[in-house]
Amino acid sequence: MSEKIARYLDSLKYGWRKIPPSLQIGITDHCFNKCIMCGHWQRPNKSVLAWHDLMPFLAQAKGKGLESVCYSGGDPFTYYAINDVMEWHMNNDIKFGFITGGYVPSSIDMSLLKCAQWVRVSLDAIGCDAYANIRGGVLFSEVDNSIKSMIRYGVNVELGITITDISDLRSIFEYAIDNNVKAVSAKPIRGPKSIGTMLNIDDDLLMAYRGKFDAAGIEHNLQSNYDVHQIITHCYACQYQWFIAANGSVYPCCLVAGDTEQGDNLPPLGTIWDKGIWEKALEFSKAPLTLYCKQSCMLQRLVDINIQVEAGLNNKHFF
């Protein structure tokens, strides 16, 4: 069992922890891109989570043991108070990171951004034409310049690749090596019509770049088998991280929130303004998995957490 998951096992087992150690906050629905695999930019009524609403919630969470926050969107770099967000984290010793399309506006304070644990850039294509076909919106040259600028400033840049049937993985992998990117994660896109099916991913290519990344000191999740369907009975992942949408709704994960645009969202557990949200959200893992979760869970990291926790809950580890 990984150290990261095992560290909190007793807290889950005995109910000591009252909130998850981490939050993912989709702080805005606005984005610089028009990605083919995402519908945030097409939403007619885009939400933005006001900083004066979020800050008291984060302060409460800090008092209950919050350790880190991952900001996503839309694109969190469109957020009007993103420098204030980063400054709050630094002043309160709460780690933070970003999932972004990679374009960094000049308004962002690089001296604050380099204090992020990581900036994970969703990069699925290299070159102007290829990028326009998959991501659209800003130009590849703007993203490329932003990535290189972040690296020069000492920002810990990672790549997050959503593999589509037109992704040129070799070019993206070489880009990571050439630009000294610190980590690469890749996952195939799977929508509601393709649940249970996988893209025809070149296993030889993945295995070749596993070796290249290892040699270059690049962390990665490259594997030949991307089938994440395994038997689990409860969702323990929501005790490690919640997802908070830009309208303030609280969900056990981004998938049931409909954040991936790959399925209908389930009703929220509540909102950040609800006094009992902490207790209500933690109750989710005690109930058997919903049919939606059994059929639709496609994130390997969630499945990994659930399998490892389920296997470890009844074990005693001292000897």
C-alpha positions as CSV (number, residue, x, y, z in Angstrom):
1,M,0.0,0.0,0.0
2,S,1.4,3.4,-0.9
3,E,2.6,5.6,1.9
4,K,0.3,8.4,0.8
5,I,-2.8,6.3,1.2
6,A,-1.7,4.2,4.2
7,R,-0.9,7.4,6.2
8,Y,-4.6,8.1,6.7
9,L,-5.9,4.6,7.0
10,D,-6.4,4.6,10.8
11,S,-8.1,8.0,10.6
12,L,-10.6,6.5,8.1
13,K,-11.0,3.3,10.2
14,Y,-11.7,5.0,13.5
15,G,-13.3,8.2,12.2
16,W,-10.7,10.5,13.6
17,R,-10.5,12.8,10.6
18,K,-13.5,15.1,10.1
19,I,-12.6,16.3,6.6
20,P,-10.4,14.9,3.8
21,P,-6.8,16.1,3.8
22,S,-7.2,17.6,0.3
23,L,-9.7,19.4,-1.8
24,Q,-10.1,19.9,-5.5
25,I,-11.8,23.2,-6.2
26,G,-13.1,23.9,-9.7
27,I,-12.9,27.6,-8.9
28,T,-14.3,28.9,-12.2
29,D,-16.1,27.6,-15.3
30,H,-14.3,30.1,-17.5
31,C,-11.4,28.9,-19.7
32,F,-8.9,30.1,-22.3
33,N,-9.5,26.9,-24.4
34,K,-12.2,25.2,-26.3
35,C,-11.3,21.6,-25.9
36,I,-13.0,18.8,-27.8
37,M,-13.2,16.6,-24.6
38,C,-14.6,19.3,-22.3
39,G,-17.8,21.3,-22.1
40,H,-16.9,23.9,-19.5
41,W,-16.4,26.6,-22.2
42,Q,-19.8,25.7,-23.7
43,R,-21.8,26.2,-20.5
44,P,-24.3,29.0,-21.0
45,N,-24.3,30.0,-17.4
46,K,-20.7,29.9,-16.1
47,S,-20.1,30.1,-12.4
48,V,-17.2,31.7,-10.5
49,L,-16.6,31.0,-6.8
50,A,-16.2,34.3,-5.1
51,W,-13.0,34.7,-3.1
52,H,-14.9,36.3,-0.2
53,D,-17.0,33.1,0.0
54,L,-14.2,30.6,-0.5
55,M,-11.8,32.1,2.0
56,P,-13.9,31.5,5.1
57,F,-14.5,27.9,4.0
58,L,-10.8,27.4,3.6
59,A,-10.2,28.9,7.0
60,Q,-12.7,26.4,8.6
61,A,-11.0,23.6,6.7
62,K,-7.6,24.6,7.9
63,G,-8.9,24.4,11.5
64,K,-10.1,20.8,10.8
65,G,-6.8,19.6,9.3
66,L,-6.8,20.6,5.6
67,E,-3.4,20.0,4.1
68,S,-3.6,20.8,0.4
69,V,-5.8,22.2,-2.4
70,C,-5.8,21.5,-6.1
71,Y,-7.4,24.3,-8.1
72,S,-9.0,23.5,-11.5
73,G,-11.7,24.9,-13.7
74,G,-12.4,25.8,-16.4
75,D,-8.9,27.2,-16.1
76,P,-8.0,28.6,-12.7
77,F,-5.6,31.1,-14.3
78,T,-8.7,33.0,-15.6
79,Y,-9.7,33.6,-11.9
80,Y,-9.8,37.2,-11.0
81,A,-8.2,36.8,-7.5
82,I,-5.7,34.0,-8.2
83,N,-2.8,35.9,-6.7
84,D,-4.8,36.5,-3.5
85,V,-5.5,32.7,-3.4
86,M,-1.9,31.8,-3.7
87,E,-0.9,34.4,-1.1
88,W,-3.5,33.0,1.4
89,H,-2.0,29.6,1.0
90,M,1.5,30.8,1.6
91,N,0.4,32.7,4.7
92,N,-1.6,29.7,6.1
93,D,0.9,27.0,5.2
94,I,-1.6,25.0,3.1
95,K,0.0,23.4,0.0
96,F,-1.6,24.2,-3.4
97,G,-1.4,23.2,-7.0
98,F,-3.1,23.9,-10.3
99,I,-4.6,22.0,-13.2
100,T,-4.5,24.4,-16.2
101,G,-4.4,24.6,-19.9
102,G,-0.9,26.1,-19.5
103,Y,-1.4,29.7,-20.7
104,V,-0.2,32.1,-18.0
105,P,-1.5,35.7,-18.3
106,S,0.9,38.5,-17.4
107,S,-1.3,39.4,-14.4
108,I,-0.2,36.2,-12.5
109,D,2.6,36.8,-10.0
110,M,5.4,34.3,-10.9
111,S,7.0,34.7,-7.5
112,L,3.8,33.3,-6.0
113,L,3.2,30.7,-8.7
114,K,6.6,29.1,-8.2
115,C,5.5,28.3,-4.6
116,A,2.9,25.9,-5.9
117,Q,3.6,22.2,-5.4
118,W,3.0,21.7,-9.1
119,V,1.3,23.2,-12.1
120,R,-0.1,20.4,-14.2
121,V,-0.6,21.5,-17.7
122,S,-3.2,19.7,-19.8
123,L,-1.2,19.3,-23.0
124,D,-2.5,16.9,-25.6
125,A,-0.9,18.1,-28.8
126,I,2.3,19.8,-30.0
127,G,2.3,22.3,-32.8
128,C,-0.2,25.0,-34.0
129,D,-2.5,22.9,-36.1
130,A,-2.6,19.8,-33.8
131,Y,-3.2,22.0,-30.8
132,A,-6.0,23.9,-32.5
133,N,-7.7,20.7,-33.4
134,I,-7.8,19.3,-29.8
135,R,-7.6,22.3,-27.5
136,G,-8.5,25.4,-29.5
137,G,-8.8,28.8,-28.0
138,V,-5.3,30.2,-27.2
139,L,-2.5,29.3,-29.7
140,F,0.1,26.6,-29.0
141,S,2.8,29.2,-29.2
142,E,1.2,31.0,-26.2
143,V,1.1,27.8,-24.2
144,D,4.6,26.8,-25.2
145,N,6.0,30.3,-24.2
146,S,4.1,30.1,-20.9
147,I,5.4,26.6,-20.1
148,K,9.0,27.6,-20.8
149,S,8.6,30.8,-18.8
150,M,7.3,28.9,-15.8
151,I,10.2,26.5,-16.0
152,R,12.7,29.4,-16.1
153,Y,11.1,30.9,-13.0
154,G,11.4,27.6,-11.2
155,V,7.8,26.5,-11.3
156,N,7.3,22.8,-11.0
157,V,5.6,22.1,-14.3
158,E,4.0,18.7,-15.0
159,L,2.0,17.5,-18.0
160,G,-1.4,15.9,-17.8
161,I,-2.3,14.2,-21.1
162,T,-5.9,13.3,-22.0
163,I,-5.3,10.7,-24.7
164,T,-7.7,10.9,-27.7
165,D,-7.6,9.0,-30.9
166,I,-5.7,11.8,-32.6
167,S,-3.1,12.4,-29.9
168,D,0.5,12.2,-31.0
169,L,1.9,10.8,-27.8
170,R,5.5,10.6,-29.1
171,S,5.6,14.3,-29.8
172,I,4.2,15.1,-26.3
173,F,6.6,12.8,-24.6
174,E,9.6,14.2,-26.4
175,Y,8.4,17.7,-25.5
176,A,8.4,16.7,-21.8
177,I,12.0,15.4,-22.1
178,D,13.3,18.4,-24.1
179,N,11.8,20.9,-21.6
180,N,12.8,19.2,-18.4
181,V,9.2,18.7,-17.3
182,K,9.1,17.1,-13.8
183,A,6.2,14.6,-14.3
184,V,3.9,13.2,-16.9
185,S,0.5,11.6,-16.4
186,A,-1.7,10.2,-19.2
187,K,-5.2,8.9,-19.3
188,P,-7.5,7.9,-22.2
189,I,-10.7,9.8,-22.7
190,R,-13.8,7.8,-22.1
191,G,-17.3,9.1,-22.4
192,P,-20.6,7.7,-21.5
193,K,-21.0,5.9,-24.8
194,S,-17.6,4.3,-24.4
195,I,-17.7,3.1,-20.8
196,G,-15.9,-0.3,-20.7
197,T,-14.0,0.3,-24.0
198,M,-10.5,1.5,-24.4
199,L,-8.6,3.4,-27.1
200,N,-6.1,1.4,-29.1
201,I,-3.0,2.7,-27.2
202,D,0.4,1.7,-28.5
203,D,1.8,-0.4,-25.7
204,D,5.3,-0.5,-27.2
205,L,5.4,3.3,-27.3
206,L,4.3,3.5,-23.6
207,M,6.9,1.0,-22.5
208,A,9.6,2.7,-24.5
209,Y,8.9,6.0,-22.9
210,R,8.7,4.5,-19.4
211,G,12.4,3.8,-19.8
212,K,13.2,7.2,-21.3
213,F,11.3,9.0,-18.5
214,D,13.0,6.9,-15.8
215,A,16.3,7.8,-17.3
216,A,15.4,11.5,-17.4
217,G,14.1,11.5,-13.8
218,I,10.5,12.2,-14.9
219,E,7.8,10.8,-12.8
220,H,5.0,9.1,-14.8
221,N,2.0,6.8,-14.7
222,L,2.6,5.1,-18.0
223,Q,1.3,1.6,-18.1
224,S,0.2,-0.9,-20.8
225,N,-3.2,-1.7,-19.1
226,Y,-5.5,1.3,-18.7
227,D,-8.6,-0.8,-17.7
228,V,-9.6,0.7,-14.4
229,H,-12.8,-1.5,-13.9
230,Q,-12.2,-3.5,-10.7
231,I,-14.6,-4.6,-8.1
232,I,-15.0,-2.2,-5.1
233,T,-17.9,-1.9,-2.7
234,H,-17.5,1.6,-1.2
235,C,-15.9,4.9,-2.1
236,Y,-13.2,5.7,0.3
237,A,-11.5,8.1,-2.1
238,C,-13.9,10.8,-1.0
239,Q,-12.3,10.7,2.4
240,Y,-9.0,11.7,0.8
241,Q,-10.3,14.5,-1.4
242,W,-13.6,16.2,-2.2
243,F,-14.5,18.2,-5.3
244,I,-16.0,21.7,-5.0
245,A,-17.6,23.2,-8.0
246,A,-17.5,26.8,-9.1
247,N,-21.1,27.4,-7.8
248,G,-20.0,26.2,-4.3
249,S,-21.6,22.7,-4.5
250,V,-19.7,20.0,-2.7
251,Y,-19.3,16.5,-4.3
252,P,-17.4,13.4,-3.3
253,C,-15.4,13.6,-6.6
254,C,-15.1,15.4,-9.9
255,L,-16.8,12.6,-11.8
256,V,-20.1,12.7,-9.9
257,A,-20.0,16.5,-10.2
258,G,-20.1,16.1,-14.0
259,D,-16.8,18.1,-14.1
260,T,-15.4,15.9,-16.8
261,E,-18.4,16.4,-19.1
262,Q,-18.4,12.6,-19.5
263,G,-21.6,11.9,-17.8
264,D,-24.6,13.4,-15.9
265,N,-23.8,14.7,-12.5
266,L,-25.3,13.4,-9.3
267,P,-27.0,15.7,-6.8
268,P,-24.4,17.5,-4.6
269,L,-23.9,16.6,-1.0
270,G,-24.4,20.2,-0.1
271,T,-22.7,23.5,-0.4
272,I,-19.8,25.3,1.2
273,W,-22.3,27.4,3.1
274,D,-24.0,24.5,4.8
275,K,-23.0,24.2,8.5
276,G,-23.3,20.3,8.4
277,I,-21.4,19.8,5.1
278,W,-18.4,18.2,6.8
279,E,-20.3,15.4,8.4
280,K,-22.7,14.9,5.4
281,A,-19.8,14.6,2.9
282,L,-18.0,11.9,5.0
283,E,-21.2,9.8,5.2
284,F,-21.0,9.1,1.5
285,S,-18.3,6.5,1.9
286,K,-20.3,4.5,4.5
287,A,-23.1,3.8,2.0
288,P,-22.7,1.1,-0.8
289,L,-21.6,2.5,-4.1
290,T,-24.3,4.0,-6.3
291,L,-25.0,2.3,-9.6
292,Y,-23.6,5.4,-11.4
293,C,-20.3,5.1,-9.6
294,K,-20.0,1.3,-10.3
295,Q,-20.6,1.9,-14.0
296,S,-18.8,5.2,-14.5
297,C,-15.8,5.4,-12.3
298,M,-12.9,5.8,-14.7
299,L,-10.1,7.6,-12.8
300,Q,-7.3,5.3,-12.0
301,R,-6.3,7.3,-8.9
302,L,-9.8,6.9,-7.4
303,V,-9.9,3.2,-8.1
304,D,-6.3,2.7,-6.7
305,I,-7.3,4.5,-3.4
306,N,-10.5,2.4,-3.0
307,I,-8.8,-0.9,-3.7
308,Q,-5.9,-0.2,-1.3
309,V,-8.1,1.1,1.5
310,E,-10.5,-1.8,1.2
311,A,-7.6,-4.3,1.3
312,G,-6.0,-2.5,4.3
313,L,-9.0,-1.7,6.6
314,N,-9.0,-5.0,8.3
315,N,-5.3,-5.5,8.5
316,K,-3.1,-4.8,11.6
317,H,0.3,-3.5,10.6
318,F,2.4,-3.1,13.7
319,F,4.2,-6.4,13.5
